[in-house]
PDB file of C-alpha atoms in Angstrom:
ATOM      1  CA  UNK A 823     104.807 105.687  86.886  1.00 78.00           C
ATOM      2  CA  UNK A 824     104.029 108.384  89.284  1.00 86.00           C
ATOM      3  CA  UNK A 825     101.546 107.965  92.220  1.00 92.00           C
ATOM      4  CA  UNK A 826      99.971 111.198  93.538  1.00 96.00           C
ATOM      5  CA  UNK A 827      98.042 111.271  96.927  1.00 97.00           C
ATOM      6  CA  UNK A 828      95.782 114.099  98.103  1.00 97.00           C
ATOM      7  CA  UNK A 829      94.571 115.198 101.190  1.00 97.00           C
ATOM      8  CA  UNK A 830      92.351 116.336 102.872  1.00 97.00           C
ATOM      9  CA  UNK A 831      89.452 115.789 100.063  1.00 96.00           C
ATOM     10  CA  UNK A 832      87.144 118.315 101.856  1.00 97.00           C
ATOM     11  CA  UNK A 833      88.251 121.342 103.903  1.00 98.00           C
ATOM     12  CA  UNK A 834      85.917 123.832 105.525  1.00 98.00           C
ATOM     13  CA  UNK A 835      87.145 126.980 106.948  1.00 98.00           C
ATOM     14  CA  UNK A 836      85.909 130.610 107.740  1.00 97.00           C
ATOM     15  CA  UNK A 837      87.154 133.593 106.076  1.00 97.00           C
ATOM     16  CA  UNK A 838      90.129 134.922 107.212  1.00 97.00           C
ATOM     17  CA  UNK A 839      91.660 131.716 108.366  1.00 97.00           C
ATOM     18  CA  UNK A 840      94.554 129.981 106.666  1.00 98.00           C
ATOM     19  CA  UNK A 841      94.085 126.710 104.785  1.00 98.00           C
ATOM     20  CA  UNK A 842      96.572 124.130 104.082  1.00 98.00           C
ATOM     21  CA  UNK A 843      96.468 120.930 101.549  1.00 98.00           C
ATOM     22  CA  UNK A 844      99.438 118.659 101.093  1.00 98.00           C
ATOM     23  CA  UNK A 845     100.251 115.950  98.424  1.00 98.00           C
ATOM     24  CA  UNK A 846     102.293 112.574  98.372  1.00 98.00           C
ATOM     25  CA  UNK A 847     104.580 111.274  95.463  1.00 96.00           C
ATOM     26  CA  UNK A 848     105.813 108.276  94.425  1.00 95.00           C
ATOM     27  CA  UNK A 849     108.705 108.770  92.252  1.00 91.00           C
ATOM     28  CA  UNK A 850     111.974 111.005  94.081  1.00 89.00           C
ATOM     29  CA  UNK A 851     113.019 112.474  90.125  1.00 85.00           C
ATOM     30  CA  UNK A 852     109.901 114.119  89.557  1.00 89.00           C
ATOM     31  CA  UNK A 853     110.859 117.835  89.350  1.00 88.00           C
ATOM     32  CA  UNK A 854     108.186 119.456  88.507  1.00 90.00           C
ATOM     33  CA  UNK A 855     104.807 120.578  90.573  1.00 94.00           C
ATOM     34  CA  UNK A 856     101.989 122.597  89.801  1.00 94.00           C
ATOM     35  CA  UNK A 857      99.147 123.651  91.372  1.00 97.00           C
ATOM     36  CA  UNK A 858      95.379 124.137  89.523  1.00 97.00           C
ATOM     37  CA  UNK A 859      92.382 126.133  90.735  1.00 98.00           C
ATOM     38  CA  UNK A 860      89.126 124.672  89.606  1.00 97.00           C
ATOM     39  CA  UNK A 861      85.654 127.103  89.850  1.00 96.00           C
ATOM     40  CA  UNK A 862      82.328 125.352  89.510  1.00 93.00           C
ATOM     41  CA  UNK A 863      81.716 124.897  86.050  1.00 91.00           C
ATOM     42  CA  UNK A 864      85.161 125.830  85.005  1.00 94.00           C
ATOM     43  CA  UNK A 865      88.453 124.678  83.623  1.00 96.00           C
ATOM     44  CA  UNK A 866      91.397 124.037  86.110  1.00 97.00           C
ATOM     45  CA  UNK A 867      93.695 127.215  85.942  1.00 96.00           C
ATOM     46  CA  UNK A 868      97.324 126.766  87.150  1.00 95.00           C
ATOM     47  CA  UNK A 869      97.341 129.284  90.385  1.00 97.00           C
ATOM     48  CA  UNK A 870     101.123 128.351  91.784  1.00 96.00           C
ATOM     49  CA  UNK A 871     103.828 125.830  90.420  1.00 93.00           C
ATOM     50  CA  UNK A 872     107.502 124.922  91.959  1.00 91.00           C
ATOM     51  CA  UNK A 873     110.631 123.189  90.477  1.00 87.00           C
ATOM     52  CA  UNK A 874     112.121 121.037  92.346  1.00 85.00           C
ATOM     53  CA  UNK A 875     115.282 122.818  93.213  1.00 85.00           C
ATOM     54  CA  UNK A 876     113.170 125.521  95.345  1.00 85.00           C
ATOM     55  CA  UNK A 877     112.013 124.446  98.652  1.00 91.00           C
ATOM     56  CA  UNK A 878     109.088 127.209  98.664  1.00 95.00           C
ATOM     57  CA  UNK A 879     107.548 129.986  96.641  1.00 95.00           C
ATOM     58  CA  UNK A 880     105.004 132.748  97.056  1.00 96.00           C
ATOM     59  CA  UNK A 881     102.609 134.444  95.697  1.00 95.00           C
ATOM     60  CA  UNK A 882     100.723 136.971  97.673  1.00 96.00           C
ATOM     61  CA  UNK A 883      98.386 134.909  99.965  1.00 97.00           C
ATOM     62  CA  UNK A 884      99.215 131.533  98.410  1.00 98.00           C
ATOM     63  CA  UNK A 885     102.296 129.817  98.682  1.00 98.00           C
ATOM     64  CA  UNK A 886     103.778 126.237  98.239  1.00 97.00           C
ATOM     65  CA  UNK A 887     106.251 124.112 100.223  1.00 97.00           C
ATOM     66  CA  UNK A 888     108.285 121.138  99.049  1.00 96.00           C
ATOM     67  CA  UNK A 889     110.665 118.484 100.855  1.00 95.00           C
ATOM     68  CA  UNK A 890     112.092 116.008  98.509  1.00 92.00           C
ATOM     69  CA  UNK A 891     113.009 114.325 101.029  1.00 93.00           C
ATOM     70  CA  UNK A 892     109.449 113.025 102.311  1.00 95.00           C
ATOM     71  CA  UNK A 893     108.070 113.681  99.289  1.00 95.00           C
ATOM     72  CA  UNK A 894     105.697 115.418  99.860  1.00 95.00           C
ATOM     73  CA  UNK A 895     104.414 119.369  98.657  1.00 97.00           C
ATOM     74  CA  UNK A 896     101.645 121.347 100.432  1.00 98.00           C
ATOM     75  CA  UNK A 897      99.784 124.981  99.204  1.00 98.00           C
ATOM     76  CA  UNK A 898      98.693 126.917 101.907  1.00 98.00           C
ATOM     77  CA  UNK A 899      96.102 130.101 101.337  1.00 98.00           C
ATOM     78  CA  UNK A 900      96.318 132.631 103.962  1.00 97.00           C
ATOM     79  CA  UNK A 901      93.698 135.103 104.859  1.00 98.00           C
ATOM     80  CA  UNK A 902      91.110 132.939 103.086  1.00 98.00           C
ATOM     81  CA  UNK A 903      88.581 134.528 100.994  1.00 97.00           C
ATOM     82  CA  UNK A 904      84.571 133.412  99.818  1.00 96.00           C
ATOM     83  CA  UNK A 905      86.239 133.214  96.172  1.00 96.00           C
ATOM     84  CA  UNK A 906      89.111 131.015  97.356  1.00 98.00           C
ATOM     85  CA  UNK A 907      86.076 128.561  97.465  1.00 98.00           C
ATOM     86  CA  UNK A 908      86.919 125.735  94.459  1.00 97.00           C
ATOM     87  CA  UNK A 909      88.522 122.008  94.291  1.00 97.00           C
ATOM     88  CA  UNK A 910      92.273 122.497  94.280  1.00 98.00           C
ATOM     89  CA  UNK A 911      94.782 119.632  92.426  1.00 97.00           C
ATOM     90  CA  UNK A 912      98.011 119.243  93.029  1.00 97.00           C
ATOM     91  CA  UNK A 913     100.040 116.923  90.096  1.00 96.00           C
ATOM     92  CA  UNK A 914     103.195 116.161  89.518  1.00 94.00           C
ATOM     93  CA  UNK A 915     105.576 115.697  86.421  1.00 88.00           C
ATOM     94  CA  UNK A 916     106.234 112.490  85.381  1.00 77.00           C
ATOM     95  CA  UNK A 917     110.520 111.949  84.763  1.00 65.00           C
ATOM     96  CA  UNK A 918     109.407 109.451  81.876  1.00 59.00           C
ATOM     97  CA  UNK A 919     108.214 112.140  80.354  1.00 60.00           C
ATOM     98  CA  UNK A 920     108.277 115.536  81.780  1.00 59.00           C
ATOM     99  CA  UNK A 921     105.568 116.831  80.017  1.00 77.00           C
ATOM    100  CA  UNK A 922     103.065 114.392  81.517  1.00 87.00           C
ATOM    101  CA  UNK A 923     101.507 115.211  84.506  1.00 91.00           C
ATOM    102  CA  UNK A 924     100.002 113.022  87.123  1.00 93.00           C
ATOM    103  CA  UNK A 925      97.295 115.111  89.329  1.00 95.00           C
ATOM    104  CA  UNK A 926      96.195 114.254  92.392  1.00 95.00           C
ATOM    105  CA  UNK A 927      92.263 113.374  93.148  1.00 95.00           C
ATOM    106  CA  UNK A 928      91.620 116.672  94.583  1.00 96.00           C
ATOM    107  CA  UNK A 929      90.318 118.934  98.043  1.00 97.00           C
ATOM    108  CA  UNK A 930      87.289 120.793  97.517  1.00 97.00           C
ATOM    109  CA  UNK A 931      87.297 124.039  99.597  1.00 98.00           C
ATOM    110  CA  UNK A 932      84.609 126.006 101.146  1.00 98.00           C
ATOM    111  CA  UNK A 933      85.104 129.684 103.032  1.00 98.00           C
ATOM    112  CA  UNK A 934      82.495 130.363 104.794  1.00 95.00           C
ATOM    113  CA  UNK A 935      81.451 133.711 106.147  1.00 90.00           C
TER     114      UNK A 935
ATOM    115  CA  UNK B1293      92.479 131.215  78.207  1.00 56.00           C
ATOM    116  CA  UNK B1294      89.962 131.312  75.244  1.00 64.00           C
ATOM    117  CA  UNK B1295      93.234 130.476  73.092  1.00 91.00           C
ATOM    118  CA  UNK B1296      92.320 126.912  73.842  1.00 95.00           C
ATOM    119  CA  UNK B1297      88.908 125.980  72.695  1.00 97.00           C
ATOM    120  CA  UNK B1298      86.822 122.765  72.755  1.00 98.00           C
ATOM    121  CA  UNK B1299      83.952 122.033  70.469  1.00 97.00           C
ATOM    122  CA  UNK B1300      81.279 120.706  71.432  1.00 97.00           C
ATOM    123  CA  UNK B1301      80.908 121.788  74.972  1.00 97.00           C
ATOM    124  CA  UNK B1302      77.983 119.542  75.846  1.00 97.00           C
ATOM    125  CA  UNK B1303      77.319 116.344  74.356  1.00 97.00           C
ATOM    126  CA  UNK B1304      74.473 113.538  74.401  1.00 97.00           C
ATOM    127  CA  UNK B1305      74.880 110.197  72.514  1.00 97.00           C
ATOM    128  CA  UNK B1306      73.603 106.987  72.653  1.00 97.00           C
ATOM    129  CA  UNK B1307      75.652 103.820  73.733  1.00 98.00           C
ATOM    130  CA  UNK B1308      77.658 102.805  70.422  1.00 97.00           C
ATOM    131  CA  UNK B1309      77.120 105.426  68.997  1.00 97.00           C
ATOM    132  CA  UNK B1310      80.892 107.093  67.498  1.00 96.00           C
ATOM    133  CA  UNK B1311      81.583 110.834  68.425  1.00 97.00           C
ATOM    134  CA  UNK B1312      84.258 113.081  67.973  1.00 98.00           C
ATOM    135  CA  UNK B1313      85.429 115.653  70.043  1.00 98.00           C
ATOM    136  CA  UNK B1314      87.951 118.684  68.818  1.00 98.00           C
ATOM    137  CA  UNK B1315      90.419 121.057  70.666  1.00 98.00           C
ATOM    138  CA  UNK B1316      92.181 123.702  69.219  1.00 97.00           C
ATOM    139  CA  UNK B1317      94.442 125.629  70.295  1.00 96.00           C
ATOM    140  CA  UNK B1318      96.335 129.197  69.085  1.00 94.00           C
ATOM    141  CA  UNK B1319      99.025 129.184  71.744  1.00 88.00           C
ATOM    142  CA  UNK B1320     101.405 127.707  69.530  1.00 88.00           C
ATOM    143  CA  UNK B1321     102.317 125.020  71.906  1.00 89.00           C
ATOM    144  CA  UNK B1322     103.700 121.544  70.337  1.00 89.00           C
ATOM    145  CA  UNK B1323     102.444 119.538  73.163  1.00 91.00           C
ATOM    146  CA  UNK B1324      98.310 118.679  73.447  1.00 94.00           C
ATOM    147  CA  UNK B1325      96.401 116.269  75.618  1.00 96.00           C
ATOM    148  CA  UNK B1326      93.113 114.931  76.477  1.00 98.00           C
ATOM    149  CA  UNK B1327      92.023 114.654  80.385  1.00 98.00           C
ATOM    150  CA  UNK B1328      89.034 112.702  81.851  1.00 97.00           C
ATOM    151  CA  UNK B1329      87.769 114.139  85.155  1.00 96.00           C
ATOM    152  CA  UNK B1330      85.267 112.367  87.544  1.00 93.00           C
ATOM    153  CA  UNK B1331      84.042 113.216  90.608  1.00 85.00           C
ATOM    154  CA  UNK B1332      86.656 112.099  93.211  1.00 83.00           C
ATOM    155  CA  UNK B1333      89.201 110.312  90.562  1.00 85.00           C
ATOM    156  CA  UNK B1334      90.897 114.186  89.456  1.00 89.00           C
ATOM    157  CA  UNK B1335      91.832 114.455  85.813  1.00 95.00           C
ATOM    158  CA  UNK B1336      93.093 111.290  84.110  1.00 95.00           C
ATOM    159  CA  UNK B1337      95.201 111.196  81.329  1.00 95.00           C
ATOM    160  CA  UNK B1338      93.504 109.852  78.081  1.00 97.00           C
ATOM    161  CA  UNK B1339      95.845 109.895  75.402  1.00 97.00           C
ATOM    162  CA  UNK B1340      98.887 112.973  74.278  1.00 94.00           C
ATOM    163  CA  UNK B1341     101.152 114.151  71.752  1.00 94.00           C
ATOM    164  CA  UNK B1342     103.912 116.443  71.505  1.00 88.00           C
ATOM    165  CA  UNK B1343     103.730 117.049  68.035  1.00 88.00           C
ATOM    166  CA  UNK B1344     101.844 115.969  64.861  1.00 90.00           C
ATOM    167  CA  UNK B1345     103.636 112.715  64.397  1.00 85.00           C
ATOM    168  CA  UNK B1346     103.624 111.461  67.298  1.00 92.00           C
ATOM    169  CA  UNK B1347     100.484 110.173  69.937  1.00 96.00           C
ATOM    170  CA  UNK B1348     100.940 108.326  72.881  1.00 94.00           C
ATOM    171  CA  UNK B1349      98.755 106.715  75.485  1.00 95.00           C
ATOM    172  CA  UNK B1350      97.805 107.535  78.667  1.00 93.00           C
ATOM    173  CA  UNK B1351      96.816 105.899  81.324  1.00 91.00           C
ATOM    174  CA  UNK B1352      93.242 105.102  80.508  1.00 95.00           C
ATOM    175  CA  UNK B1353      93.136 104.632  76.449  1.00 96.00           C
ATOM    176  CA  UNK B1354      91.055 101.869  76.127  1.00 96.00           C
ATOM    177  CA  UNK B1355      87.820 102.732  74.053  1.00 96.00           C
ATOM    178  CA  UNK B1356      89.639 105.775  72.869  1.00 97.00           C
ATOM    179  CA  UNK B1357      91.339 107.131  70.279  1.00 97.00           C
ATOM    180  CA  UNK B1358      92.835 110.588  68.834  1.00 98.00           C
ATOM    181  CA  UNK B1359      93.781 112.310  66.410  1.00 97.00           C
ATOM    182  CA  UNK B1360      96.829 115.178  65.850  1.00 96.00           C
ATOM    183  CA  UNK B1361      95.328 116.664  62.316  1.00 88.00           C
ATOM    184  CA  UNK B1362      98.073 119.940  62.833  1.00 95.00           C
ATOM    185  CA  UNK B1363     100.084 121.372  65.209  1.00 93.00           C
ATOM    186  CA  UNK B1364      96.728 123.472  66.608  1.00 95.00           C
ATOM    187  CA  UNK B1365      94.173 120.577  66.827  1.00 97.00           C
ATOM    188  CA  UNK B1366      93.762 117.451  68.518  1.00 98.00           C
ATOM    189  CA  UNK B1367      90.620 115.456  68.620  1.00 98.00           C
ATOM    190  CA  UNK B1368      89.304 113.067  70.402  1.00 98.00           C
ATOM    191  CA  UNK B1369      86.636 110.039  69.040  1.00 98.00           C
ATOM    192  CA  UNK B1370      84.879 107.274  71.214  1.00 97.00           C
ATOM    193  CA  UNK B1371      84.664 104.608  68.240  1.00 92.00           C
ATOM    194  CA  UNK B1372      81.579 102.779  70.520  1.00 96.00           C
ATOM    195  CA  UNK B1373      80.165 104.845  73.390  1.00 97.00           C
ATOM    196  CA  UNK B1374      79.399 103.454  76.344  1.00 97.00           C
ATOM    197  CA  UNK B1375      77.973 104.732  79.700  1.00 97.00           C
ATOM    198  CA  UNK B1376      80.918 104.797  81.648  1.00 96.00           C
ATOM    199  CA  UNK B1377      82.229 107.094  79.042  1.00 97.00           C
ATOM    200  CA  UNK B1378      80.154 109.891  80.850  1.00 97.00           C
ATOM    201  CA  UNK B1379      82.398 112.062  81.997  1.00 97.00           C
ATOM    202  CA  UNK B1380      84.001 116.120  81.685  1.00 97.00           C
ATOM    203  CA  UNK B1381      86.293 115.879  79.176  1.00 98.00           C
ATOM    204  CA  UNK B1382      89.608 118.266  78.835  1.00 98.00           C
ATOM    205  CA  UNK B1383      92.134 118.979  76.655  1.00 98.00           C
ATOM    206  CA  UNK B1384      95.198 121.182  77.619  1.00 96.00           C
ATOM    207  CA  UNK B1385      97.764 122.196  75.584  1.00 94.00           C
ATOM    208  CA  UNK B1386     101.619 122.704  76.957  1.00 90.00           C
ATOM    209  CA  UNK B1387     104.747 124.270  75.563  1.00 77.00           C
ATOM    210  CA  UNK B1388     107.687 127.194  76.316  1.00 61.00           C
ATOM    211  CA  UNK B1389     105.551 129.700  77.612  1.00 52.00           C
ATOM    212  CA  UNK B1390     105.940 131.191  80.975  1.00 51.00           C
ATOM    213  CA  UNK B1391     108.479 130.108  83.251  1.00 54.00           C
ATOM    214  CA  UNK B1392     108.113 126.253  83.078  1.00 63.00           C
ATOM    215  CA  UNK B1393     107.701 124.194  79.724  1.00 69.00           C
ATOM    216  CA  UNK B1394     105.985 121.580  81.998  1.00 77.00           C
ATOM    217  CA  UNK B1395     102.984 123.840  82.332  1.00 86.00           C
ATOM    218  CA  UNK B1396      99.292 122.644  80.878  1.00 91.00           C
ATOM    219  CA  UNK B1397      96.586 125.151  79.953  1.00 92.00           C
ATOM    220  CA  UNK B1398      92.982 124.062  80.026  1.00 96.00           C
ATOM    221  CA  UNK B1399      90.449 124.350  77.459  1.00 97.00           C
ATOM    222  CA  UNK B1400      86.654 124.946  78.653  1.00 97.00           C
ATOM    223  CA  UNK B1401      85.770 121.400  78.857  1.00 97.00           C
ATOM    224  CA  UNK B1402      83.373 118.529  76.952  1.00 97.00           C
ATOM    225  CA  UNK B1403      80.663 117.498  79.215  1.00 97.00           C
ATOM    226  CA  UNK B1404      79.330 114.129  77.283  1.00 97.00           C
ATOM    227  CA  UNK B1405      76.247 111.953  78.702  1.00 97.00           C
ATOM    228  CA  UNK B1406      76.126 108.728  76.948  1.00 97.00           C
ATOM    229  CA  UNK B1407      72.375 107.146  77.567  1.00 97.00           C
TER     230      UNK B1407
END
């Protein structure tokens, strides 16, 4: 099945700055790869996803990058912001079954002022 | 995304003890799953279905099991509790909605303490 790796698991960075966090996959036919925002106390909310036949998309300050070829997928946040502070997971669709999803262990961010 | 709601939202049992926990959803998605999150293992996948016949196993099933009652709820029992079983618990549902049919919603979360 599909392997997803994380990193960093911890990021620290003042407001304003940009913040990047990448992921690692295992299996080249995944196609699929969504990102989830998760608030203290709260459920993960999807913030950003990408299919595999787009090498980036935006969304006002957050974007994601993808290169099939390493395998690998990043989100960066630009102009970071106190309430971009949360514990971000990256996952990726399993091609066993594309509905399954295999989520990475997660990088908690802090913005500090 | 109150369309997806989990009863109970906090839970204490004893070890063996047998609970039960339910999602619902009104999204109208065919597809439901349970999640297991721990602090620095992410959300595991417990057990899923993608419609009321039919329930698969995830990743980490053992000392589970679930239930697909109708297309809108899916529940989730621990036959035996046991500590390790502590945990935040989450169900998602998934379906056509938005631009990808691979997309999960959350519910609110479980959070069970087994003493």
């Amino acid at each position: 099945g599909e392997n997803v790796e994380q990193h960093p698991s911890t990021l620290s960075v003042q407001e304003g700055d940009s913040a990047v966090i990448k992921c690692t996959y295992s299996d080249s036919a995944s196609n699929y790869f969504p990102w989830y925002k998760q608030e203290l106390g709260k459920r993960p909310q999807l913030i950003i996803d990408i299919r595999s036949n787009v090498g980036e998309k935006k969304d006002q300050r957050i974007a994601v990058t993808l290169n099939k070829t390493a395998k690998h997928f990043s989100l960066h946040i630009t102009e970071t912001q106190p309430e971009d502070s949360a514990v971000y997971f990256c996952a990726a669709s399993d091609t066993g079954t594309a509905s399954k999803l295999t989520f990475g262990t997660g990088t908690r961010l802090q913005v500090t002022l | 995304d109150a369309d997806v709601t989990q009863t109970p939202r906090n839970r204490i049992t004893k070890t063996g003890k047998r609970i039960m926990l339910e999602c619902s959803q009104t999204k109208g998605h065919d597809r439901m799953y349970w999640y297991r999150q721990d602090p620095g293992l992410g959300l595991r996948l417990i057990y899923y279905s993608f419609d009321v016949k039919d329930i698969n196993k995830g990743e980490i099933s053992d000392g589970y099991s679930v239930s697909r009652q109708a297309q809108a709820k899916f529940s989730l029992s621990l036959e035996s509790a046991i500590p390790n079983q502590t945990a935040l618990y989450f169900c998602a549902t998934g379906g056509k909605e938005g631009t990808f049919q691979e997309t999960q919603y959350f519910g609110p979360g479980t959070r069970l303490l087994v003493l």
